[in-house]
Amino acid sequence: MNRPLAQLRPDVLQIWRAGVAAVDSERLVRAALRVEGDKLLVGTPKLGPAERSDQKPTTASDSQQTILSIDLSAVRRIVVVGAGKAGAGMAAGCEAALGPRIMAAKQVRGWLNVPADCVRPLQAIHLHAARAPGQNEPMPEGVAGAEEILQLVSGADANDLCLALISGGASALLPAPAEGVTLADKLALTRHLSAAGADIHELNTVRKQLSRIKGGGLARACRAGRLITLIISDVIGDPLDVIGSGPTIEDPRSPADALAILERYDARAAGVPQRVFDHLRSRAGAKPIEPTCDVTNLVIANIATGVDAAAAEAQRLGYTPSIIPLAAREGLADDVGAQLARAAIGLSRQPGPDCLVSGGEPVVKLAEPAIRGLGGRNQQLALAALQVFAEANGTDVAFVSGGTDGEDGPCDAAGAVVDAQVIAAAQAAGLDPADFLRRNDAYHFFEPLDALVKTGPTQTNVGDLRVAVTARIETGTATAP
C-alpha cells in the first residue's frame, strides 16, 4: 500500500514546521519563568533525549520542573541582557512572564543583541540590531551593543538580579575583541577557519580566547548578586561553554588550545595577523578570574525538543517515525546528506518505519571564492541527498533539511526540499547536482525548481532539522494515539 507521491511534500514540510514551532523562543521562556506572589520560579523541561518522544507532556506545568525559587522581595532591580537569533522572542517571553507588576516594581531594563530583521519595540528591554540579516558574522554594531551589555551588568549591585538570555548565533552577535585584537582580525580568522572546515567547537575555542565577553566574560563583568542564564542550545549535547561561546560559562580550554587550532588550519599562512598569536601567547598560564555573583545556567530547549515534536507530528499524520541518534560531530554536509538519503531509500523498500527524523549541524568545506556560488549547509546537504535519490531511483521519498533559525548561509532560504517532482524538474532542465555541489551553489540549483524553504527569521535556533517520509505504508503500523 502506498501514499500518493503528491502527499509526501506537504507532509514532510508540515512535520518539519512542527519541529520548528516546538522551539518557539517566546513560548519557551514564558514556560521557564513564572511569577507566583513574590516568588520567581525558574524551571527547565523534564524531558531528556529525543528518543523519549512517546512521553510528551500535555500542559506547560507538566513539562517543567522548578529549579530555582527567587524571593523577589529581596531584589531591588532586574537587569536582562543577552544575544542570539532567538533573542527577540526570548526577551518578549521574559517581559510577558514577569508581567507589568514586577516590571514596574523591579525597574526592569535590559539590552539584547539580535539580527536586524528581528528588532521590534518591547516595554523595557532594548533589542539592538547587531548585524545585518543573513550575515552571520560579527559587525561593528555588535561590538557597540556588547559594550552596552558589559556596562549594564557591571553597573548592577548585590541587590540586583540579572537574567541572561542566550541562544545560538550569540557568538557573531556579541563581539568584544580582546585588547590588542581588532574586529577585522577576528573576522579574517573566523572566515579562514570556517572555509577550512573547522567545526563549531574549534571556532568557539579560538573566539573565546580572543574576547572580553565570551568564555565567561559576561559573568565576570556582572556585579549583580545573582545571574541566571536561560539557554536555547544549538549544539548537540548542550556543552554550555560552546553555546554562543559561553558568555556566562568559564572556558575550560586554554590559549594553548586556541594556538593549536590555528596551527592545525595553517592560519599563519592564510595571513592571520601576528598580533593574534602574540595575544594568545601572552595569556598562557594566566589564572582564571572567578565571577563575584552567584551564577546558574539552565538549558530550556535544544534540537532534541524539535526532533521530538517533529516525530510526534509524523505519528499524528499516520507515519511511523524513526529518530536517528544525535551525533556531536557530523562531518561534511555532503556526506551527511548522502547517508540520510540512503537511509530513507532503505525505509521505502523494507518493512518498518516510514519516516526518518534527525537533527545536527554539519560543516561545509567551501570552494574557492572564484567559483563559489550561494547557499548554506542545509541546501548543500539536501542537494547531496537529491543526487543519491536520483541515482538510486528513490523517487518515492520526500526529504527536507532546514535551519530552525530560518537562515542557511548568506541567503534568504532556511534550506531545501526534495521529492520526485524536484528530481524530475532538475533532470529536465539538465542541472548537474555534482557541479552545483562542487561550487557550493545549491541555492541556484533549487531556486528555479521552487524547492527552497523560506520562512524568514523564526526567532529561535536549535540547529538543523531534517525529515524524510516515504510513500510506502506498512500494513498494521502504529498511528498517533
Tab-separated table of C-alpha atoms in Angstrom:
chain	number	residue	atom	x	y	z
A	1	MET	CA	0.000	0.000	0.000
A	2	ASN	CA	1.383	3.422	-0.937
A	3	ARG	CA	0.594	7.050	-0.251
A	4	PRO	CA	0.150	9.342	-3.253
A	5	LEU	CA	3.523	10.859	-4.180
A	6	ALA	CA	1.911	14.302	-4.204
A	7	GLN	CA	1.127	13.921	-0.482
A	8	LEU	CA	4.770	13.478	0.552
A	9	ARG	CA	5.990	17.036	0.080
A	10	PRO	CA	3.196	18.720	2.088
A	11	ASP	CA	3.613	16.093	4.805
A	12	VAL	CA	7.383	16.388	5.116
A	13	LEU	CA	7.164	20.193	5.324
A	14	GLN	CA	4.365	20.027	7.897
A	15	ILE	CA	6.434	17.676	10.052
A	16	TRP	CA	9.486	19.932	9.761
A	17	ARG	CA	7.490	23.044	10.665
A	18	ALA	CA	6.050	21.305	13.732
A	19	GLY	CA	9.598	20.724	14.953
A	20	VAL	CA	10.429	24.412	14.493
A	21	ALA	CA	7.230	25.524	16.225
A	22	ALA	CA	8.122	23.426	19.280
A	23	VAL	CA	11.206	25.562	19.915
A	24	ASP	CA	9.429	28.914	19.680
A	25	SER	CA	11.609	31.098	21.880
A	26	GLU	CA	8.899	33.306	23.377
A	27	ARG	CA	6.823	30.311	24.454
A	28	LEU	CA	9.878	28.554	25.900
A	29	VAL	CA	10.864	31.491	28.121
A	30	ARG	CA	7.289	32.075	29.260
A	31	ALA	CA	7.233	28.435	30.338
A	32	ALA	CA	10.616	28.670	32.075
A	33	LEU	CA	9.804	31.791	34.146
A	34	ARG	CA	6.747	32.059	36.383
A	35	VAL	CA	5.828	34.660	38.998
A	36	GLU	CA	3.785	33.471	41.985
A	37	GLY	CA	3.266	36.227	44.520
A	38	ASP	CA	6.732	37.470	45.458
A	39	LYS	CA	8.468	34.380	44.078
A	40	LEU	CA	10.078	33.999	40.678
A	41	LEU	CA	10.085	30.305	39.792
A	42	VAL	CA	12.611	29.205	37.193
A	43	GLY	CA	12.163	25.826	35.516
A	44	THR	CA	13.526	23.601	32.791
A	45	PRO	CA	11.919	20.835	30.687
A	46	LYS	CA	11.580	17.423	32.296
A	47	LEU	CA	12.187	15.583	29.042
A	48	GLY	CA	15.630	14.359	28.101
A	49	PRO	CA	16.819	12.907	24.804
A	50	ALA	CA	14.757	12.910	21.635
A	51	GLU	CA	14.217	9.161	21.903
A	52	ARG	CA	11.609	9.873	24.596
A	53	SER	CA	9.103	11.284	22.115
A	54	ASP	CA	6.430	8.870	23.375
A	55	GLN	CA	6.339	10.718	26.705
A	56	LYS	CA	5.065	14.079	25.514
A	57	PRO	CA	3.654	16.335	28.247
A	58	THR	CA	0.197	17.746	27.776
A	59	THR	CA	0.469	21.045	29.648
A	60	ALA	CA	3.153	23.617	30.367
A	61	SER	CA	3.116	22.773	34.070
A	62	ASP	CA	3.605	19.091	33.264
A	63	SER	CA	6.554	19.890	31.025
A	64	GLN	CA	8.535	21.996	33.513
A	65	GLN	CA	10.308	21.262	36.768
A	66	THR	CA	11.159	24.081	39.157
A	67	ILE	CA	14.897	24.507	39.587
A	68	LEU	CA	15.063	27.860	41.407
A	69	SER	CA	12.741	29.916	43.575
A	70	ILE	CA	13.848	33.553	43.837
A	71	ASP	CA	12.497	35.787	46.614
A	72	LEU	CA	11.673	38.946	44.671
A	73	SER	CA	11.113	40.945	47.853
A	74	ALA	CA	14.896	40.851	48.287
A	75	VAL	CA	15.571	42.002	44.716
A	76	ARG	CA	15.933	45.737	44.032
A	77	ARG	CA	16.218	45.688	40.224
A	78	ILE	CA	16.130	43.127	37.411
A	79	VAL	CA	18.575	43.527	34.540
A	80	VAL	CA	18.050	41.488	31.361
A	81	VAL	CA	20.851	41.010	28.829
A	82	GLY	CA	21.801	38.558	26.134
A	83	ALA	CA	22.217	37.782	22.475
A	84	GLY	CA	21.277	35.264	19.821
A	85	LYS	CA	18.994	34.530	16.911
A	86	ALA	CA	16.262	33.664	19.413
A	87	GLY	CA	16.924	36.811	21.441
A	88	ALA	CA	13.898	38.856	20.368
A	89	GLY	CA	11.432	36.109	21.216
A	90	MET	CA	13.232	35.290	24.454
A	91	ALA	CA	13.110	38.950	25.525
A	92	ALA	CA	9.397	39.194	24.712
A	93	GLY	CA	8.768	35.988	26.633
A	94	CYS	CA	10.708	37.331	29.597
A	95	GLU	CA	8.630	40.520	29.738
A	96	ALA	CA	5.406	38.532	29.428
A	97	ALA	CA	6.460	36.124	32.171
A	98	LEU	CA	7.453	38.886	34.614
A	99	GLY	CA	4.264	40.854	33.961
A	100	PRO	CA	3.517	44.562	34.442
A	101	ARG	CA	3.600	44.476	38.268
A	102	ILE	CA	7.111	43.027	38.530
A	103	MET	CA	8.343	45.001	35.532
A	104	ALA	CA	7.445	48.242	37.300
A	105	ALA	CA	8.348	47.262	40.864
A	106	LYS	CA	11.777	45.892	39.940
A	107	GLN	CA	12.661	48.647	37.433
A	108	VAL	CA	13.286	46.050	34.742
A	109	ARG	CA	15.600	47.184	31.976
A	110	GLY	CA	17.744	45.343	29.515
A	111	TRP	CA	19.620	45.029	26.249
A	112	LEU	CA	19.885	42.144	23.789
A	113	ASN	CA	21.909	41.945	20.585
A	114	VAL	CA	19.831	40.380	17.790
A	115	PRO	CA	19.807	40.259	13.966
A	116	ALA	CA	18.481	43.461	12.402
A	117	ASP	CA	15.372	41.778	10.990
A	118	CYS	CA	14.360	40.622	14.487
A	119	VAL	CA	14.263	44.082	16.068
A	120	ARG	CA	10.889	45.180	17.446
A	121	PRO	CA	9.794	47.504	20.262
A	122	LEU	CA	9.406	45.978	23.714
A	123	GLN	CA	8.360	47.534	27.004
A	124	ALA	CA	11.676	47.681	28.876
A	125	ILE	CA	14.238	45.548	27.024
A	126	HIS	CA	16.058	47.159	24.116
A	127	LEU	CA	16.612	44.956	21.058
A	128	HIS	CA	19.752	46.104	19.272
A	129	ALA	CA	20.474	45.401	15.598
A	130	ALA	CA	23.911	43.816	15.970
A	131	ARG	CA	24.272	42.526	12.418
A	132	ALA	CA	22.540	42.611	9.056
A	133	PRO	CA	20.062	39.863	8.097
A	134	GLY	CA	21.681	36.774	6.617
A	135	GLN	CA	25.183	37.956	7.508
A	136	ASN	CA	26.254	35.618	10.276
A	137	GLU	CA	29.458	37.451	11.094
A	138	PRO	CA	30.368	39.984	13.793
A	139	MET	CA	29.936	43.625	12.845
A	140	PRO	CA	30.865	46.979	14.457
A	141	GLU	CA	27.221	47.371	15.558
A	142	GLY	CA	27.627	44.153	17.527
A	143	VAL	CA	30.730	45.496	19.251
A	144	ALA	CA	28.825	48.640	20.281
A	145	GLY	CA	25.982	46.519	21.648
A	146	ALA	CA	28.365	44.248	23.557
A	147	GLU	CA	29.879	47.308	25.234
A	148	GLU	CA	26.384	48.410	26.341
A	149	ILE	CA	25.739	44.969	27.813
A	150	LEU	CA	29.035	44.938	29.701
A	151	GLN	CA	28.288	48.388	31.134
A	152	LEU	CA	24.779	47.349	32.125
A	153	VAL	CA	25.861	44.261	34.080
A	154	SER	CA	28.872	45.976	35.630
A	155	GLY	CA	26.562	48.738	36.894
A	156	ALA	CA	24.400	46.268	38.833
A	157	ASP	CA	24.949	45.589	42.539
A	158	ALA	CA	24.476	42.782	45.051
A	159	ASN	CA	20.762	43.588	45.482
A	160	ASP	CA	20.034	43.105	41.788
A	161	LEU	CA	19.067	40.055	39.732
A	162	CYS	CA	20.497	39.621	36.255
A	163	LEU	CA	18.752	37.421	33.678
A	164	ALA	CA	20.851	36.471	30.655
A	165	LEU	CA	19.074	35.117	27.567
A	166	ILE	CA	21.475	33.235	25.295
A	167	SER	CA	20.807	31.309	22.096
A	168	GLY	CA	22.653	30.087	19.049
A	169	GLY	CA	24.133	32.864	16.948
A	170	ALA	CA	25.289	34.787	20.022
A	171	SER	CA	28.930	34.317	19.022
A	172	ALA	CA	28.554	36.530	15.956
A	173	LEU	CA	26.103	38.907	17.654
A	174	LEU	CA	28.196	39.516	20.769
A	175	PRO	CA	31.705	40.531	19.654
A	176	ALA	CA	34.015	42.211	22.164
A	177	PRO	CA	37.579	41.782	20.878
A	178	ALA	CA	40.315	41.415	23.461
A	179	GLU	CA	42.673	44.313	23.953
A	180	GLY	CA	45.158	44.492	21.090
A	181	VAL	CA	42.953	42.424	18.754
A	182	THR	CA	40.650	44.061	16.209
A	183	LEU	CA	37.257	43.027	14.889
A	184	ALA	CA	38.862	42.728	11.450
A	185	ASP	CA	41.371	40.259	12.908
A	186	LYS	CA	38.577	38.085	14.312
A	187	LEU	CA	36.607	38.286	11.078
A	188	ALA	CA	39.552	37.163	8.975
A	189	LEU	CA	40.311	34.366	11.400
A	190	THR	CA	36.697	33.115	11.558
A	191	ARG	CA	36.361	33.187	7.772
A	192	HIS	CA	39.557	31.225	7.338
A	193	LEU	CA	38.663	28.570	9.915
A	194	SER	CA	35.124	28.166	8.537
A	195	ALA	CA	36.351	27.804	4.963
A	196	ALA	CA	38.982	25.297	6.080
A	197	GLY	CA	36.328	23.042	7.639
A	198	ALA	CA	36.735	23.862	11.354
A	199	ASP	CA	33.711	22.777	13.407
A	200	ILE	CA	31.786	24.846	15.946
A	201	HIS	CA	33.857	23.552	18.871
A	202	GLU	CA	37.120	24.643	17.246
A	203	LEU	CA	35.714	28.008	16.151
A	204	ASN	CA	34.439	28.797	19.629
A	205	THR	CA	37.673	27.714	21.311
A	206	VAL	CA	39.525	30.361	19.331
A	207	ARG	CA	36.855	33.061	19.554
A	208	LYS	CA	36.554	32.799	23.324
A	209	GLN	CA	40.270	33.266	23.837
A	210	LEU	CA	40.138	36.486	21.803
A	211	SER	CA	37.101	38.012	23.551
A	212	ARG	CA	36.282	40.061	26.649
A	213	ILE	CA	32.699	38.782	26.865
A	214	LYS	CA	32.798	35.158	25.668
A	215	GLY	CA	34.151	32.269	27.713
A	216	GLY	CA	32.648	33.564	30.971
A	217	GLY	CA	33.488	37.216	30.347
A	218	LEU	CA	29.901	38.372	30.846
A	219	ALA	CA	29.669	36.564	34.198
A	220	ARG	CA	32.993	38.032	35.347
A	221	ALA	CA	31.775	41.534	34.480
A	222	CYS	CA	28.428	41.102	36.267
A	223	ARG	CA	28.104	42.716	39.715
A	224	ALA	CA	24.540	41.568	40.437
A	225	GLY	CA	24.003	39.285	43.403
A	226	ARG	CA	22.648	36.527	41.181
A	227	LEU	CA	22.950	35.781	37.474
A	228	ILE	CA	20.535	33.288	35.880
A	229	THR	CA	21.123	32.331	32.252
A	230	LEU	CA	18.374	30.738	30.167
A	231	ILE	CA	19.861	28.977	27.161
A	232	ILE	CA	18.349	27.723	23.915
A	233	SER	CA	21.010	25.323	22.708
A	234	ASP	CA	22.043	24.911	19.078
A	235	VAL	CA	24.885	22.498	19.851
A	236	ILE	CA	24.433	18.741	20.153
A	237	GLY	CA	24.961	17.561	23.728
A	238	ASP	CA	24.397	21.079	25.148
A	239	PRO	CA	28.023	21.867	26.103
A	240	LEU	CA	27.369	25.103	27.988
A	241	ASP	CA	30.787	26.554	27.239
A	242	VAL	CA	30.205	26.193	23.479
A	243	ILE	CA	26.642	27.546	23.046
A	244	GLY	CA	27.018	31.172	21.999
A	245	SER	CA	30.684	30.826	23.028
A	246	GLY	CA	29.603	30.544	26.668
A	247	PRO	CA	29.436	34.192	27.875
A	248	THR	CA	28.397	33.052	31.367
A	249	ILE	CA	30.478	29.841	31.454
A	250	GLU	CA	34.130	29.723	32.421
A	251	ASP	CA	36.135	28.479	29.453
A	252	PRO	CA	37.611	25.013	30.153
A	253	ARG	CA	40.072	25.438	27.294
A	254	SER	CA	43.234	27.488	27.198
A	255	PRO	CA	45.121	29.867	24.911
A	256	ALA	CA	47.360	26.917	24.047
A	257	ASP	CA	44.303	25.039	22.723
A	258	ALA	CA	43.439	28.011	20.513
A	259	LEU	CA	47.000	28.216	19.214
A	260	ALA	CA	46.942	24.510	18.351
A	261	ILE	CA	43.775	25.034	16.279
A	262	LEU	CA	45.354	27.961	14.425
A	263	GLU	CA	48.346	25.811	13.597
A	264	ARG	CA	46.147	22.881	12.536
A	265	TYR	CA	44.387	25.020	9.954
A	266	ASP	CA	47.506	26.939	8.776
A	267	ALA	CA	46.183	30.279	9.998
A	268	ARG	CA	49.589	31.935	9.799
A	269	ALA	CA	49.980	31.034	6.121
A	270	ALA	CA	46.459	32.374	5.491
A	271	GLY	CA	47.533	35.812	6.691
A	272	VAL	CA	46.085	35.907	10.206
A	273	PRO	CA	47.953	38.819	11.877
A	274	GLN	CA	50.860	38.106	14.193
A	275	ARG	CA	49.201	40.106	16.997
A	276	VAL	CA	46.569	37.354	17.312
A	277	PHE	CA	49.283	34.801	18.022
A	278	ASP	CA	51.059	37.272	20.335
A	279	HIS	CA	47.892	37.839	22.369
A	280	LEU	CA	47.295	34.135	22.862
A	281	ARG	CA	50.894	33.526	23.913
A	282	SER	CA	50.771	36.473	26.352
A	283	ARG	CA	47.847	34.840	28.173
A	284	ALA	CA	49.470	31.456	28.563
A	285	GLY	CA	49.488	30.431	32.214
A	286	ALA	CA	47.176	33.238	33.368
A	287	LYS	CA	44.903	32.245	36.241
A	288	PRO	CA	41.138	32.490	35.567
A	289	ILE	CA	39.191	35.186	37.413
A	290	GLU	CA	36.164	33.873	39.300
A	291	PRO	CA	32.792	35.673	38.966
A	292	THR	CA	31.657	37.611	42.031
A	293	CYS	CA	27.951	36.781	41.515
A	294	ASP	CA	26.061	33.524	42.019
A	295	VAL	CA	25.738	32.041	38.504
A	296	THR	CA	23.138	29.482	37.341
A	297	ASN	CA	22.938	28.253	33.743
A	298	LEU	CA	19.835	26.398	32.500
A	299	VAL	CA	19.133	24.892	29.072
A	300	ILE	CA	15.440	25.310	28.251
A	301	ALA	CA	15.418	23.735	24.753
A	302	ASN	CA	17.676	22.027	22.224
A	303	ILE	CA	17.485	20.141	18.949
A	304	ALA	CA	16.003	17.121	20.755
A	305	THR	CA	12.985	19.315	21.567
A	306	GLY	CA	12.447	19.942	17.870
A	307	VAL	CA	13.143	16.347	16.858
A	308	ASP	CA	10.640	15.065	19.444
A	309	ALA	CA	7.937	17.399	18.173
A	310	ALA	CA	8.595	16.517	14.533
A	311	ALA	CA	8.369	12.809	15.327
A	312	ALA	CA	5.114	13.373	17.223
A	313	GLU	CA	3.651	15.258	14.255
A	314	ALA	CA	4.724	12.496	11.876
A	315	GLN	CA	2.963	9.976	14.086
A	316	ARG	CA	-0.149	12.176	14.155
A	317	LEU	CA	-0.176	12.162	10.345
A	318	GLY	CA	-0.085	8.377	10.295
A	319	TYR	CA	3.640	7.764	9.826
A	320	THR	CA	5.799	5.524	11.977
A	321	PRO	CA	8.860	7.678	12.674
A	322	SER	CA	12.393	6.560	13.409
A	323	ILE	CA	14.709	9.023	15.146
A	324	ILE	CA	18.373	8.954	14.169
A	325	PRO	CA	20.557	9.319	17.299
A	326	LEU	CA	22.173	12.745	17.613
A	327	ALA	CA	25.900	12.901	16.875
A	328	ALA	CA	28.156	15.503	18.476
A	329	ARG	CA	30.180	15.876	15.285
A	330	GLU	CA	28.529	15.070	11.990
A	331	GLY	CA	31.193	15.837	9.418
A	332	LEU	CA	30.650	17.287	5.944
A	333	ALA	CA	27.139	18.182	4.780
A	334	ASP	CA	27.715	16.310	1.511
A	335	ASP	CA	28.402	13.079	3.392
A	336	VAL	CA	25.532	13.527	5.851
A	337	GLY	CA	23.081	14.231	3.037
A	338	ALA	CA	24.143	11.109	1.140
A	339	GLN	CA	23.880	8.974	4.294
A	340	LEU	CA	20.397	10.256	5.123
A	341	ALA	CA	19.238	9.669	1.542
A	342	ARG	CA	20.461	6.086	1.565
A	343	ALA	CA	18.725	5.508	4.907
A	344	ALA	CA	15.475	6.958	3.562
A	345	ILE	CA	15.638	4.762	0.452
A	346	GLY	CA	16.160	1.787	2.751
A	347	LEU	CA	12.965	2.656	4.627
A	348	SER	CA	10.993	2.866	1.394
A	349	ARG	CA	11.996	-0.651	0.374
A	350	GLN	CA	11.587	-2.698	3.532
A	351	PRO	CA	9.064	-3.183	6.358
A	352	GLY	CA	9.276	-0.924	9.377
A	353	PRO	CA	9.255	2.838	9.933
A	354	ASP	CA	8.317	5.086	7.018
A	355	CYS	CA	9.684	8.394	8.347
A	356	LEU	CA	13.165	9.487	9.431
A	357	VAL	CA	13.787	12.461	11.718
A	358	SER	CA	17.241	13.751	12.601
A	359	GLY	CA	18.968	16.854	13.855
A	360	GLY	CA	22.500	18.147	13.708
A	361	GLU	CA	24.859	20.742	12.368
A	362	PRO	CA	27.302	19.532	9.697
A	363	VAL	CA	30.049	21.622	8.158
A	364	VAL	CA	30.747	22.684	4.591
A	365	LYS	CA	34.195	22.913	3.077
A	366	LEU	CA	33.937	25.973	0.898
A	367	ALA	CA	35.053	26.115	-2.720
A	368	GLU	CA	37.500	28.783	-3.851
A	369	PRO	CA	35.895	32.258	-3.921
A	370	ALA	CA	36.320	32.496	-7.697
A	371	ILE	CA	33.869	29.639	-8.313
A	372	ARG	CA	31.828	29.692	-5.102
A	373	GLY	CA	28.082	30.121	-5.517
A	374	LEU	CA	25.316	30.714	-2.996
A	375	GLY	CA	23.753	28.524	-0.349
A	376	GLY	CA	24.236	27.067	3.101
A	377	ARG	CA	24.866	23.733	4.753
A	378	ASN	CA	21.203	22.656	4.625
A	379	GLN	CA	20.926	23.341	0.917
A	380	GLN	CA	24.262	21.595	0.342
A	381	LEU	CA	23.034	18.617	2.378
A	382	ALA	CA	19.695	18.464	0.536
A	383	LEU	CA	21.461	18.606	-2.835
A	384	ALA	CA	23.752	15.744	-1.840
A	385	ALA	CA	20.633	13.785	-0.847
A	386	LEU	CA	18.966	14.594	-4.183
A	387	GLN	CA	21.984	13.236	-6.041
A	388	VAL	CA	21.653	9.893	-4.239
A	389	PHE	CA	17.883	9.771	-4.734
A	390	ALA	CA	18.274	10.425	-8.465
A	391	GLU	CA	20.992	7.822	-8.931
A	392	ALA	CA	19.069	5.155	-6.970
A	393	ASN	CA	15.668	5.989	-8.475
A	394	GLY	CA	14.466	6.892	-4.992
A	395	THR	CA	11.527	8.932	-6.218
A	396	ASP	CA	9.075	7.568	-3.650
A	397	VAL	CA	10.698	9.650	-0.895
A	398	ALA	CA	10.400	13.322	0.127
A	399	PHE	CA	13.177	14.957	2.117
A	400	VAL	CA	13.726	18.356	3.724
A	401	SER	CA	16.664	19.897	5.542
A	402	GLY	CA	16.412	23.340	7.094
A	403	GLY	CA	17.825	25.566	9.800
A	404	THR	CA	15.408	26.092	12.673
A	405	ASP	CA	16.532	29.740	12.708
A	406	GLY	CA	15.214	30.314	9.183
A	407	GLU	CA	18.733	31.064	7.941
A	408	ASP	CA	21.064	28.938	5.864
A	409	GLY	CA	24.196	30.703	4.747
A	410	PRO	CA	24.158	34.232	3.273
A	411	CYS	CA	20.780	33.914	1.554
A	412	ASP	CA	17.037	34.132	2.190
A	413	ALA	CA	16.359	30.397	2.466
A	414	ALA	CA	16.286	28.130	5.530
A	415	GLY	CA	17.012	25.033	3.455
A	416	ALA	CA	15.545	22.965	0.629
A	417	VAL	CA	13.054	20.189	-0.058
A	418	VAL	CA	13.463	17.234	-2.439
A	419	ASP	CA	10.790	14.992	-3.930
A	420	ALA	CA	10.023	13.217	-7.205
A	421	GLN	CA	8.822	16.431	-8.847
A	422	VAL	CA	12.012	18.315	-7.935
A	423	ILE	CA	14.212	15.483	-9.214
A	424	ALA	CA	12.293	15.285	-12.489
A	425	ALA	CA	12.418	19.054	-12.998
A	426	ALA	CA	16.161	19.128	-12.345
A	427	GLN	CA	16.755	16.367	-14.877
A	428	ALA	CA	14.541	18.058	-17.456
A	429	ALA	CA	16.490	21.297	-17.015
A	430	GLY	CA	19.811	19.487	-17.365
A	431	LEU	CA	21.016	20.574	-13.928
A	432	ASP	CA	24.029	18.589	-12.715
A	433	PRO	CA	23.946	18.141	-8.892
A	434	ALA	CA	27.663	17.295	-8.743
A	435	ASP	CA	28.617	20.576	-10.408
A	436	PHE	CA	26.492	22.687	-8.067
A	437	LEU	CA	27.792	20.757	-5.044
A	438	ARG	CA	31.385	21.326	-6.133
A	439	ARG	CA	30.770	25.071	-6.313
A	440	ASN	CA	28.629	25.356	-3.129
A	441	ASP	CA	25.856	26.734	-5.318
A	442	ALA	CA	22.856	24.735	-4.087
A	443	TYR	CA	20.697	27.876	-3.868
A	444	HIS	CA	20.832	28.402	-7.621
A	445	PHE	CA	20.141	24.701	-8.196
A	446	PHE	CA	16.968	24.685	-6.101
A	447	GLU	CA	15.710	28.215	-6.840
A	448	PRO	CA	14.364	27.572	-10.380
A	449	LEU	CA	12.810	24.321	-9.140
A	450	ASP	CA	10.712	26.094	-6.476
A	451	ALA	CA	12.342	23.843	-3.895
A	452	LEU	CA	13.827	26.380	-1.469
A	453	VAL	CA	12.319	26.510	2.023
A	454	LYS	CA	11.822	30.147	3.020
A	455	THR	CA	10.468	31.004	6.465
A	456	GLY	CA	12.036	34.343	7.273
A	457	PRO	CA	13.592	34.719	10.731
A	458	THR	CA	11.949	32.251	13.112
A	459	GLN	CA	13.463	33.917	16.192
A	460	THR	CA	14.673	30.598	17.500
A	461	ASN	CA	17.727	28.446	16.866
A	462	VAL	CA	18.465	24.873	17.933
A	463	GLY	CA	20.422	23.789	14.856
A	464	ASP	CA	19.249	21.950	11.766
A	465	LEU	CA	16.237	19.655	11.443
A	466	ARG	CA	15.942	17.020	8.687
A	467	VAL	CA	12.907	14.871	7.839
A	468	ALA	CA	12.307	12.147	5.240
A	469	VAL	CA	8.991	10.404	4.519
A	470	THR	CA	8.235	7.542	2.148
A	471	ALA	CA	5.225	6.639	0.050
A	472	ARG	CA	5.082	3.090	1.424
A	473	ILE	CA	2.578	2.415	4.195
A	474	GLU	CA	3.412	-0.642	6.269
A	475	THR	CA	0.233	-2.647	6.947
A	476	GLY	CA	-0.547	-2.594	10.647
A	477	THR	CA	1.872	0.213	11.554
A	478	ALA	CA	1.003	2.304	14.550
A	479	THR	CA	-0.715	5.645	14.183
A	480	ALA	CA	-0.840	8.525	16.577
A	481	PRO	CA	-2.681	7.794	19.809
